[in-house]
Coordinates of N, CA and C in Angstrom, one line a residue:
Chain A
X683 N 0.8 -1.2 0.0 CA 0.0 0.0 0.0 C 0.9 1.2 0.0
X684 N 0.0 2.4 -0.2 CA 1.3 3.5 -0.5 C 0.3 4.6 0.5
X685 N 1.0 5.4 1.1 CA 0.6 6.5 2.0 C 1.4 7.9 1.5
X686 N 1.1 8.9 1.6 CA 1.2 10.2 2.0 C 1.1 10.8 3.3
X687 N 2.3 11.6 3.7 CA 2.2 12.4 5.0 C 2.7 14.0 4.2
X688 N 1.8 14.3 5.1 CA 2.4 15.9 5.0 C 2.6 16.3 6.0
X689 N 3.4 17.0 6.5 CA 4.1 17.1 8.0 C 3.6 17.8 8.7
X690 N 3.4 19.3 8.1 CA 2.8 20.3 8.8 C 1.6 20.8 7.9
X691 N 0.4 20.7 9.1 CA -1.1 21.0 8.5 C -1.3 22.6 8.3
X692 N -0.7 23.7 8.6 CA -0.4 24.9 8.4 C 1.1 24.9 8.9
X693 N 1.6 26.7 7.8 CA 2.1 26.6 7.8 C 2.2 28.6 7.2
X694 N 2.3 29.3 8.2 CA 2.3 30.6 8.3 C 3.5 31.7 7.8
X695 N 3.5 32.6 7.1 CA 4.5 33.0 6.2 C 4.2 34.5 5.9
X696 N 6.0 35.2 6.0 CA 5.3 36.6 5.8 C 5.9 36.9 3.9
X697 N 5.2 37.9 3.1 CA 4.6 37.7 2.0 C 6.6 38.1 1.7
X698 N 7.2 37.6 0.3 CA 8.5 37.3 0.1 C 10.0 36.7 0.9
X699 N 8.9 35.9 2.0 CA 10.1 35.0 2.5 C 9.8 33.8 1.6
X700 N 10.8 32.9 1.8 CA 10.9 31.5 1.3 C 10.0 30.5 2.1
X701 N 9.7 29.1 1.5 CA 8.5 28.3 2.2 C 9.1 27.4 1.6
X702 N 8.7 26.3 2.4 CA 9.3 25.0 1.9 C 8.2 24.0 3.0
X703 N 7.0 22.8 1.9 CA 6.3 22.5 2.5 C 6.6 21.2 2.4
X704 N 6.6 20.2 3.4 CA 7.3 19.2 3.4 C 6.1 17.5 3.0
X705 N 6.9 16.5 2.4 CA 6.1 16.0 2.3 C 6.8 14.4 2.0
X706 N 6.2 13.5 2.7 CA 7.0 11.8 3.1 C 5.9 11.1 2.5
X707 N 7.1 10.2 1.6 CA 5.8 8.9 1.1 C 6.2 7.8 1.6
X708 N 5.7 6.4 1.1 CA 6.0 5.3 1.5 C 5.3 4.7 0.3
X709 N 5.9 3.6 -0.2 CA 5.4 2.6 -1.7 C 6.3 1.4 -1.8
X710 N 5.4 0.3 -2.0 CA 6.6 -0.7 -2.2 C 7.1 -0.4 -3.7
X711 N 6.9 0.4 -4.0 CA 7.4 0.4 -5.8 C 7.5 1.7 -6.0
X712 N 7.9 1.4 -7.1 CA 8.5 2.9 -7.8 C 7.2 4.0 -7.8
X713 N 7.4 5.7 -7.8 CA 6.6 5.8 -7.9 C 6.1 7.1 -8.4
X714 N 5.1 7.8 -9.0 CA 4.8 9.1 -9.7 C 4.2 9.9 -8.6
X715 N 5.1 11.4 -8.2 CA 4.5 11.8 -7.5 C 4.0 13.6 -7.7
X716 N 3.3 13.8 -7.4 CA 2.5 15.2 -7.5 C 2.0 16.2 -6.4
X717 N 2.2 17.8 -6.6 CA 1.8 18.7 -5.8 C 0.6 19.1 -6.4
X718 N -0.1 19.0 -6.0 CA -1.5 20.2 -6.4 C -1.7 21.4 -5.4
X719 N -2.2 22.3 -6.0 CA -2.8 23.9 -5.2 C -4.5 23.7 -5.3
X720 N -5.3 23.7 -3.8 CA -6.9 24.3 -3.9 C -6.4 25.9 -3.8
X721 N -7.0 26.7 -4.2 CA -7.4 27.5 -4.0 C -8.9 28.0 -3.4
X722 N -9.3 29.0 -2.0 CA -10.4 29.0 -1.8 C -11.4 28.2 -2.4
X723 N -12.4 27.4 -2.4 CA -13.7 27.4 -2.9 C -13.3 26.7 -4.6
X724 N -12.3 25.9 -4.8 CA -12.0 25.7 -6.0 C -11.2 24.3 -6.1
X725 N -11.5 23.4 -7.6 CA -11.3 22.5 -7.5 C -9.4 22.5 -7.1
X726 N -8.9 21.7 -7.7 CA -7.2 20.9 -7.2 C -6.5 21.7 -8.9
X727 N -5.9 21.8 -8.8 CA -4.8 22.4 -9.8 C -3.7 21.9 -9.9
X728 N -3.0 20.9 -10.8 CA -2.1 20.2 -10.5 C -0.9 21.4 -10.8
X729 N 0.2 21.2 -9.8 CA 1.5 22.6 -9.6 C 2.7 21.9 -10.6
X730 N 3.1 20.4 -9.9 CA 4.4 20.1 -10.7 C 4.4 18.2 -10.7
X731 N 4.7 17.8 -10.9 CA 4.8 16.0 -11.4 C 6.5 15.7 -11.3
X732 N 6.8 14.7 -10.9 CA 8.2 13.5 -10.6 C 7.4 12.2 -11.2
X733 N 8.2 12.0 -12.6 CA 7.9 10.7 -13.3 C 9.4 10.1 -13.0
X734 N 10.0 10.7 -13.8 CA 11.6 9.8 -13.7 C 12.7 11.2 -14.1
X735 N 14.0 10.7 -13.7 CA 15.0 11.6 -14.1 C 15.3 12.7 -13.4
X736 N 15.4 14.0 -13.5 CA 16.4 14.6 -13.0 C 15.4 15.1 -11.7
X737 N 16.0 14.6 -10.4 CA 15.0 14.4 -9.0 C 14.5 16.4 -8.7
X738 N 15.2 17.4 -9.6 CA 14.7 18.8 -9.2 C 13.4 18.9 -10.7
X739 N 12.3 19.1 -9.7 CA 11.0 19.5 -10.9 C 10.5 20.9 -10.3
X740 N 10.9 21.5 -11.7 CA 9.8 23.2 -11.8 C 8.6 22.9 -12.2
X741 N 7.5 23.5 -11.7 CA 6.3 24.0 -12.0 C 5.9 25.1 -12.3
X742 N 4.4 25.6 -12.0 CA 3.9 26.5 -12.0 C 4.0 27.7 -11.0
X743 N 3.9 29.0 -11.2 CA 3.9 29.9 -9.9 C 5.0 30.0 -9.4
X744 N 6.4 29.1 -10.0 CA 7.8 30.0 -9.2 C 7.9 29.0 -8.2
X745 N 7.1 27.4 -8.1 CA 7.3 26.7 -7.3 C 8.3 25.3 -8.1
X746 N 9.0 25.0 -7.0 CA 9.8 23.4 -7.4 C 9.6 22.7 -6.5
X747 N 10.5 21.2 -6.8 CA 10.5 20.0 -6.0 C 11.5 19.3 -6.3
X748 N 11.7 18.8 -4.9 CA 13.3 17.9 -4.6 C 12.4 16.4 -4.6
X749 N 12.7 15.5 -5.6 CA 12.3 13.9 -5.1 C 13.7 13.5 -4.3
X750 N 13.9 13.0 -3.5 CA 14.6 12.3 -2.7 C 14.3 10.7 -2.2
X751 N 15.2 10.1 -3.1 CA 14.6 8.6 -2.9 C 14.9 8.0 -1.3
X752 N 16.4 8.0 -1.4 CA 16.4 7.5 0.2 C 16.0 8.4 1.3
X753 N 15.7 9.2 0.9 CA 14.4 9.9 2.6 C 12.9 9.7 2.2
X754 N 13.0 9.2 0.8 CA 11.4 9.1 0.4 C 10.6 10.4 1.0
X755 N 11.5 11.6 0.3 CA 10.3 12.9 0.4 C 10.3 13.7 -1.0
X756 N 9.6 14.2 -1.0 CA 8.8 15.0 -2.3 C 8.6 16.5 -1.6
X757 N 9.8 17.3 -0.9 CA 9.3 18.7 -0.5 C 8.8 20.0 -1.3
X758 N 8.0 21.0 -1.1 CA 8.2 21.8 -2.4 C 8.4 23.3 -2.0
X759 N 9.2 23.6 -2.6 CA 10.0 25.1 -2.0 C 9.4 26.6 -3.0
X760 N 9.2 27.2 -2.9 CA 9.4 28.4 -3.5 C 10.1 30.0 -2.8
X761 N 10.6 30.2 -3.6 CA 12.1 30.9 -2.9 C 11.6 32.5 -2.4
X762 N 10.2 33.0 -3.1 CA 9.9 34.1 -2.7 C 8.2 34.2 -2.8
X763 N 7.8 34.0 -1.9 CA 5.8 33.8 -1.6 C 5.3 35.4 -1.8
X764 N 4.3 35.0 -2.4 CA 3.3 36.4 -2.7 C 2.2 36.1 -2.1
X765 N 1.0 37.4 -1.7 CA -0.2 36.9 -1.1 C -1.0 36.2 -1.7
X766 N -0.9 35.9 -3.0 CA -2.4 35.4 -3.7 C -1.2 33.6 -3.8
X767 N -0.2 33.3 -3.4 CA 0.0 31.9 -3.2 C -1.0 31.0 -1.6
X768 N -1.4 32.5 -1.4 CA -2.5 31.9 -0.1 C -2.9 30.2 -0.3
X769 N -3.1 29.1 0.0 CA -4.0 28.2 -0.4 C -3.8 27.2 0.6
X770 N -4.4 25.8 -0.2 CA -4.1 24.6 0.7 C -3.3 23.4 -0.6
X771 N -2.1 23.1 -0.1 CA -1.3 22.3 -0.8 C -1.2 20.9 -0.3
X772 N -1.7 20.1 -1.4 CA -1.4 18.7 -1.5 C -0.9 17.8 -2.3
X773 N 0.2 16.8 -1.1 CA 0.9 16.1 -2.2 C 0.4 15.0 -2.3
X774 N 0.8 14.1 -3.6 CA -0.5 13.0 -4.2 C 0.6 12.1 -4.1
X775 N 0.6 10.6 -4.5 CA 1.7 9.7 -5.1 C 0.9 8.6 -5.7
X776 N 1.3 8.1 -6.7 CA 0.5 7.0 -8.0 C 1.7 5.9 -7.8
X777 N 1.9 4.8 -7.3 CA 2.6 3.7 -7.6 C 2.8 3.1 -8.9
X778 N 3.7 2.4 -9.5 CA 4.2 1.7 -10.8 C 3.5 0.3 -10.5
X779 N 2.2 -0.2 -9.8 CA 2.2 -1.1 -9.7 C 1.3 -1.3 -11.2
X780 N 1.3 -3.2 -11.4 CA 0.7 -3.7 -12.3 C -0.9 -3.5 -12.2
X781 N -1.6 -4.0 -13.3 CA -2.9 -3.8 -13.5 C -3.6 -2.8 -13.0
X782 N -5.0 -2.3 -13.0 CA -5.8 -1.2 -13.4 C -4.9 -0.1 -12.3
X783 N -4.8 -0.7 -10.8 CA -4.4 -0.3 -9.5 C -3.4 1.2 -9.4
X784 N -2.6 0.7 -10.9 CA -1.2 2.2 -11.1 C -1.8 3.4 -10.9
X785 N -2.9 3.5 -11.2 CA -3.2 5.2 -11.7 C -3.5 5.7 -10.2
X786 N -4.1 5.0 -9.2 CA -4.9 5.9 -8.2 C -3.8 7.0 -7.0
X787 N -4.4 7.5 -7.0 CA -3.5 9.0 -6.6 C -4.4 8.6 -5.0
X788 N -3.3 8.5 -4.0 CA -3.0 9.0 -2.8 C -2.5 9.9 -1.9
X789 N -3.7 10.8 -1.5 CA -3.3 12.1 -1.4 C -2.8 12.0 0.3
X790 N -1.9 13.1 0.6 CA -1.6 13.4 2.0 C -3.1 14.7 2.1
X791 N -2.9 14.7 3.6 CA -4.2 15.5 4.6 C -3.8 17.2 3.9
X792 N -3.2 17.6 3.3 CA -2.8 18.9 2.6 C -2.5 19.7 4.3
X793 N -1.6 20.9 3.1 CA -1.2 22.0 4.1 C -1.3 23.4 4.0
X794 N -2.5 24.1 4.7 CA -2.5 25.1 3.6 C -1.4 26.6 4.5
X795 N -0.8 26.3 3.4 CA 0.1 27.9 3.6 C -0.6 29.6 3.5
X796 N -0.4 30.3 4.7 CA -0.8 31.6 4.9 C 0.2 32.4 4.4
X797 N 0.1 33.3 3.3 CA 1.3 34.4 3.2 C 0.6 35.4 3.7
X798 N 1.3 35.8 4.4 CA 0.7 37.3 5.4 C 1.6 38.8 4.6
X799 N 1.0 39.6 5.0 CA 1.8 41.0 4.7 C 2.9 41.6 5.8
Chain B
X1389 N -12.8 23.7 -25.1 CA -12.8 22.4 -24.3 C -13.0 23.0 -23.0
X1390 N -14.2 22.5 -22.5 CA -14.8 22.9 -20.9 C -13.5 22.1 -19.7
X1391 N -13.0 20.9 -20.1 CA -12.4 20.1 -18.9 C -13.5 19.0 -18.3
X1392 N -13.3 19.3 -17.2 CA -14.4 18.5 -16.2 C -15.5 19.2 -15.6
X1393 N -16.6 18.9 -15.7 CA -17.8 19.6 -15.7 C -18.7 19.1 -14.6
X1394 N -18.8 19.5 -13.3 CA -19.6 18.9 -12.3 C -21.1 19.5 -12.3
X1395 N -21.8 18.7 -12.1 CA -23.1 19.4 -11.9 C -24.1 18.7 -10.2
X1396 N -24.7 18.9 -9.8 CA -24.8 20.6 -9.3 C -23.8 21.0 -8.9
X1397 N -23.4 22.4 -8.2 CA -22.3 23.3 -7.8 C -22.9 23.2 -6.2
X1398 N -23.7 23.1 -5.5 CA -24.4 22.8 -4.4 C -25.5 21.9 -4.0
X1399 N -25.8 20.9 -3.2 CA -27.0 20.1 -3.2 C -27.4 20.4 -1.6
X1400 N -28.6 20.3 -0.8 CA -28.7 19.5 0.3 C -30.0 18.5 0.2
X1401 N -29.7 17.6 0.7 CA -30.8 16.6 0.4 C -31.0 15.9 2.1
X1402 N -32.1 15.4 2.0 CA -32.8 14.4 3.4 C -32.4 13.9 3.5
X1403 N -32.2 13.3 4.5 CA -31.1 11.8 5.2 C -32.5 10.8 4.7
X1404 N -32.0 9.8 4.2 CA -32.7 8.6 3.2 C -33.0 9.2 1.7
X1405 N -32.8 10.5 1.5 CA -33.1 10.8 0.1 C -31.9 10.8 -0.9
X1406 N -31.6 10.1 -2.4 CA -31.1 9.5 -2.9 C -30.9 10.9 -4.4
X1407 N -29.6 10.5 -4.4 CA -29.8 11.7 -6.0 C -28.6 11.0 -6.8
X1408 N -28.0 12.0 -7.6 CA -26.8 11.7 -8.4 C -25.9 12.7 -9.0
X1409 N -24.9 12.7 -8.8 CA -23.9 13.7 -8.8 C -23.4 13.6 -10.4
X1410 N -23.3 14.7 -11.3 CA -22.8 14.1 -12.7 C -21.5 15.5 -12.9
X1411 N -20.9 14.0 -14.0 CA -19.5 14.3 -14.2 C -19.2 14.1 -15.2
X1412 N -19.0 15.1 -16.2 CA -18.5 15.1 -17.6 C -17.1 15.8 -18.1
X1413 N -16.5 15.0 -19.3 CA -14.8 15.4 -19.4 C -15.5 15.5 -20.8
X1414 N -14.4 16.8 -21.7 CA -14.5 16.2 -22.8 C -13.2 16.5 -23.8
X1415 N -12.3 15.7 -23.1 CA -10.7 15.5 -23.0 C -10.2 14.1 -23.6
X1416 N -11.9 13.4 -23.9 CA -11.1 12.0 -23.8 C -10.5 11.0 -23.1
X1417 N -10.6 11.4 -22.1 CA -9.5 10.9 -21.3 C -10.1 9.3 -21.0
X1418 N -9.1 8.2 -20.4 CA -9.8 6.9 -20.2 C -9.9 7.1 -18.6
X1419 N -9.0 7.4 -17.8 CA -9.5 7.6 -16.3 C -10.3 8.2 -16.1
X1420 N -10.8 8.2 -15.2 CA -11.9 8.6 -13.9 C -12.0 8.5 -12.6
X1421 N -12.4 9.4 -11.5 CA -11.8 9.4 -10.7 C -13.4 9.8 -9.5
X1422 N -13.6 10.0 -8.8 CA -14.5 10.4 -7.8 C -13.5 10.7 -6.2
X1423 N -13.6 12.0 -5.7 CA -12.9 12.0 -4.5 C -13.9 12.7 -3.6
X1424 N -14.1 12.6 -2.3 CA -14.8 13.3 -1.1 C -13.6 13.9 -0.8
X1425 N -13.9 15.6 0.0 CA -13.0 16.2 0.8 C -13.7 16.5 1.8
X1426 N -12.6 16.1 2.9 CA -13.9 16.7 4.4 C -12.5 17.1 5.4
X1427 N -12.6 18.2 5.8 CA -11.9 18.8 6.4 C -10.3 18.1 7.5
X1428 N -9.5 18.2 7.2 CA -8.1 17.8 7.8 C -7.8 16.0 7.3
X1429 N -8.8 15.8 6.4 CA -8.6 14.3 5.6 C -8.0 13.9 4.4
X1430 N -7.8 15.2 3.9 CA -7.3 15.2 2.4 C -8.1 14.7 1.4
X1431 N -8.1 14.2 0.4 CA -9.0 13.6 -0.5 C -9.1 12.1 -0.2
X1432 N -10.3 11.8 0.1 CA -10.1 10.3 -0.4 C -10.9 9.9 -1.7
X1433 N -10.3 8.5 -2.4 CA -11.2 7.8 -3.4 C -12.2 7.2 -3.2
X1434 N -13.1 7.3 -4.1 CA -14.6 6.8 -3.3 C -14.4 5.5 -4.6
X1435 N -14.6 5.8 -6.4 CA -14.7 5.2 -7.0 C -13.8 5.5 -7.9
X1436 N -13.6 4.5 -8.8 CA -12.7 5.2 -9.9 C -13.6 4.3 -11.3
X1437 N -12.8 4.5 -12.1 CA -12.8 4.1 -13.7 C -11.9 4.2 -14.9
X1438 N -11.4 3.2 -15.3 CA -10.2 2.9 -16.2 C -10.5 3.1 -18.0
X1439 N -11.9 2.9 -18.1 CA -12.2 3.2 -19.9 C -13.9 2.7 -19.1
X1440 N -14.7 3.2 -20.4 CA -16.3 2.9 -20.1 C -16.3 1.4 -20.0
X1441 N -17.4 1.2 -19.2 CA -17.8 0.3 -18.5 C -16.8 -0.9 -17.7
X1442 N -15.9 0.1 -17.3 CA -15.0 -0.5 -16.2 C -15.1 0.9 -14.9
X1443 N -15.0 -0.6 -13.6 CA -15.1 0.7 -12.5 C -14.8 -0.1 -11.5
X1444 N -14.2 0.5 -10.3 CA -14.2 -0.7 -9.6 C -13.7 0.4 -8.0
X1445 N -13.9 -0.2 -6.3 CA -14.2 1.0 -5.7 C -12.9 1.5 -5.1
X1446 N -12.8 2.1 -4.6 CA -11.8 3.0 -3.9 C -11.8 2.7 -2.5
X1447 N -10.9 3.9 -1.9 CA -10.9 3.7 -0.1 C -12.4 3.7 0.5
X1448 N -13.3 4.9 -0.1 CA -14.4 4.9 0.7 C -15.6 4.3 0.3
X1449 N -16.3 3.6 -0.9 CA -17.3 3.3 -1.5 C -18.6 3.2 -1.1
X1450 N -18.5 2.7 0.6 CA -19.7 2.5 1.3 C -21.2 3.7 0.7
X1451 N -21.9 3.1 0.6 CA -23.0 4.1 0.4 C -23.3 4.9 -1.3
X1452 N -21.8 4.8 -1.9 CA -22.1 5.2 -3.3 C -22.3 4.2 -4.8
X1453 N -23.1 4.4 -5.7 CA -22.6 3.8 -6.6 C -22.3 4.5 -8.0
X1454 N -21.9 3.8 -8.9 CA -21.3 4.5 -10.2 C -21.4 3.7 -11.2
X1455 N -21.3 4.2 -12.7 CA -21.5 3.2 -13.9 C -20.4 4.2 -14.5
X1456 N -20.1 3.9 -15.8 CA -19.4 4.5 -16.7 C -19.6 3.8 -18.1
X1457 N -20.4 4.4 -18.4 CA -21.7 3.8 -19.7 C -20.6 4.6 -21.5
X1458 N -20.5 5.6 -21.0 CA -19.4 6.3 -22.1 C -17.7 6.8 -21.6
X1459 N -17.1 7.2 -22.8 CA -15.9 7.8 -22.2 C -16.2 9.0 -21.2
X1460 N -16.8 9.7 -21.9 CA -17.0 11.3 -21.1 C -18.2 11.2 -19.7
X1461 N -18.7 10.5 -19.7 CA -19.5 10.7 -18.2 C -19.4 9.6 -17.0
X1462 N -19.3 10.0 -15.9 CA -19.0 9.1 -14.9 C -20.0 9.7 -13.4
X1463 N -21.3 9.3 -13.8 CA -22.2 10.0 -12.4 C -21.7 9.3 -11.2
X1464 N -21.5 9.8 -10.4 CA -22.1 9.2 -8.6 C -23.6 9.2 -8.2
X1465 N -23.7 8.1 -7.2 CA -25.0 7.8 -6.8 C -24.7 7.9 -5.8
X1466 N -25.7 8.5 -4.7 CA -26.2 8.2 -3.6 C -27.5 7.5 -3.5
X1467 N -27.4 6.6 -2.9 CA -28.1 5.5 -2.7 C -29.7 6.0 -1.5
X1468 N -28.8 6.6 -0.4 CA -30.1 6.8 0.7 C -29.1 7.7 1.7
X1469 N -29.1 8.7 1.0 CA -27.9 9.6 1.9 C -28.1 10.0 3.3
X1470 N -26.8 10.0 4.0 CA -26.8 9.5 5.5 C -25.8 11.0 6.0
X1471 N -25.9 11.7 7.1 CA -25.5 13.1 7.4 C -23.8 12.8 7.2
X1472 N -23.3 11.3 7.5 CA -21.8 11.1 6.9 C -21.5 11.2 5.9
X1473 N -22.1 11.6 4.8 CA -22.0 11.5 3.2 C -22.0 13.2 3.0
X1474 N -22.3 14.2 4.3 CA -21.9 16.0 3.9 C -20.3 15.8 3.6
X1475 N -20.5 16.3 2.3 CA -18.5 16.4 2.5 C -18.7 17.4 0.7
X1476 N -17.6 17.7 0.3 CA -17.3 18.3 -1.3 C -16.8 17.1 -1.6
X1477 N -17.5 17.0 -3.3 CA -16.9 15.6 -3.9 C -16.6 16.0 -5.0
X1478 N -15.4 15.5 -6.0 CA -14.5 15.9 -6.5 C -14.7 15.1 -7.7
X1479 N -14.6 15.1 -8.8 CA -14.5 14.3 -10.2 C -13.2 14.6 -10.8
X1480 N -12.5 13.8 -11.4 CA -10.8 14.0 -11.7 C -11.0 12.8 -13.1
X1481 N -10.1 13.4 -13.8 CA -10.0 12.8 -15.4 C -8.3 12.9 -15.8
X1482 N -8.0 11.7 -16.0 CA -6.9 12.1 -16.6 C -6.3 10.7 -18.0
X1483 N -5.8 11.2 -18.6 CA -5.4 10.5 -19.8 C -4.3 9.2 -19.8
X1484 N -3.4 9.5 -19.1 CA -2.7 8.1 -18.3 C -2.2 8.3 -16.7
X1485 N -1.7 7.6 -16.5 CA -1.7 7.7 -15.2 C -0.7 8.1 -14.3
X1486 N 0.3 8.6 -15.4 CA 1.4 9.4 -14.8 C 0.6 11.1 -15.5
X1487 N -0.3 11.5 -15.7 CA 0.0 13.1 -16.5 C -0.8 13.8 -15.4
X1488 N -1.0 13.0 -14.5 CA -1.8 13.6 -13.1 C -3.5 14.2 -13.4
X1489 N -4.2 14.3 -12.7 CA -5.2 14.4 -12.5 C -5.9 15.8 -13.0
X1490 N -6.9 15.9 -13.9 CA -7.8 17.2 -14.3 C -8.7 17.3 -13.3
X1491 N -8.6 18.5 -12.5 CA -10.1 18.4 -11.3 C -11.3 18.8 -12.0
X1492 N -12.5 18.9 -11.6 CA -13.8 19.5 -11.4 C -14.0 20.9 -11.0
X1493 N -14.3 21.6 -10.2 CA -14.5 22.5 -9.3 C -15.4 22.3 -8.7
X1494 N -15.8 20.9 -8.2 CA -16.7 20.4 -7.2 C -17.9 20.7 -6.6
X1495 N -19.0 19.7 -5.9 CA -20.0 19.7 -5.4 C -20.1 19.6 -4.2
X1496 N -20.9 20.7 -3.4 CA -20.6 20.5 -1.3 C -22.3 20.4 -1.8
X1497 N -22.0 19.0 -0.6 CA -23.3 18.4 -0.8 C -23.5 18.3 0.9
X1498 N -24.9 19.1 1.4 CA -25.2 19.0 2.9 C -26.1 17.7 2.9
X1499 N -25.9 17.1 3.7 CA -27.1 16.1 3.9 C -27.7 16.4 5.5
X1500 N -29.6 16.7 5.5 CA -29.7 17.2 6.9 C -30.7 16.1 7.6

């Protein structure tokens, strides 16, 4: 079975410091992993994806991601936060397993980050 | 191209009253997806679907059902909804299973 943790369920911020939201899987297999953004009252917005290869992934909004296999985390950093990054962030992970089972996305409890002024 | 298309945008319905939540893509896509969000739980799977008329349940299924008769529509059912079934529920589509998930913009469903 594969789980998601997100470490910290808020995570408070004043507007152009750096954020770094942390995030631990566990899979017996290989595995595809994903950050999504809610925004207030709105559906999931996928931010950035780790299929294979070079473990630093850019996204959207000025955010990235370190995969790290032997700590099995998926953190995601952005180096300078604006107010409208306001939201709740969650990270997903899909295992390499066989038959129909690969695709389903296991999300962690999300965390949503406050940029303040 | 709309994406994923939920309908209604709000329900509340009677505890034993039964409706259906609809979910249209028009992306193509073979997956399908149904998620509940309820506060500090994150998403869970209720049902999913791999191409039409395949489906099969997820973490939460109790209480829902689902068919997948075409590519593009994937309703939920409530059967005889119960005040555990208030939550926002989520429809997700995506084309394989690494290219991550297309949301909805979801339905908050009160049950009283």
């Amino acid at each position: 079975a594969q789980s998601v943790t997100q470490l910290d369920s808020q995570v408070p911020v004043f507007e152009e410091a750096p954020v770094e939201l942390r995030c631990n899987y566990s899979s017996s297999v290989s595995v595809y992993l994903f950050w999504y953004v809610q925004y207030p009252n709105q559906g999931l917005q996928l931010l950035l994806k780790y299929l294979s290869g070079s473990t630093l992934v850019k996204g959207i909004n000025g955010f990235e991601a370190e995969f790290n296999k032997s700590q099995t985390s998926f953190h995601l950093r952005k180096p300078s936060v604006h107010i409208s990054d306001t939201a709740e962030y969650f990270c997903a992970v899909s295992g390499d397993f066989s038959g129909g089972s690969n695709y389903k996305l296991t999300f962690g409890k999300g965390t949503l980050l406050t940029v303040n002024p | 191209n709309a994406g994923v298309t939920q309908t209604p945008k709000f329900q509340v319905l009677k505890t034993g009253q039964s409706m259906t939540l609809q979910c249209a893509q028009d992306m193509n896509h073979e997956y399908m997806s149904w998620y509940r969000q309820d506060p500090g739980m994150g998403l869970r799977l209720i049902h999913y679907s791999v191409g039409a008329g395949i489906t099969d349940q997820g973490e939460v299924p109790n209480g829902y059902n689902v068919s997948r008769s075409t590519t593009e529509d994937f309703p939920l059912r409530l059967l005889s909804a119960a005040p555990s079934q208030t939550s926002v529920y989520f429809c997700a589509s995506s084309p394989r299973r690494y290219y991550g998930y297309t949301f909805g913009s979801g339905t908050r469903l009160t049950v009283v």
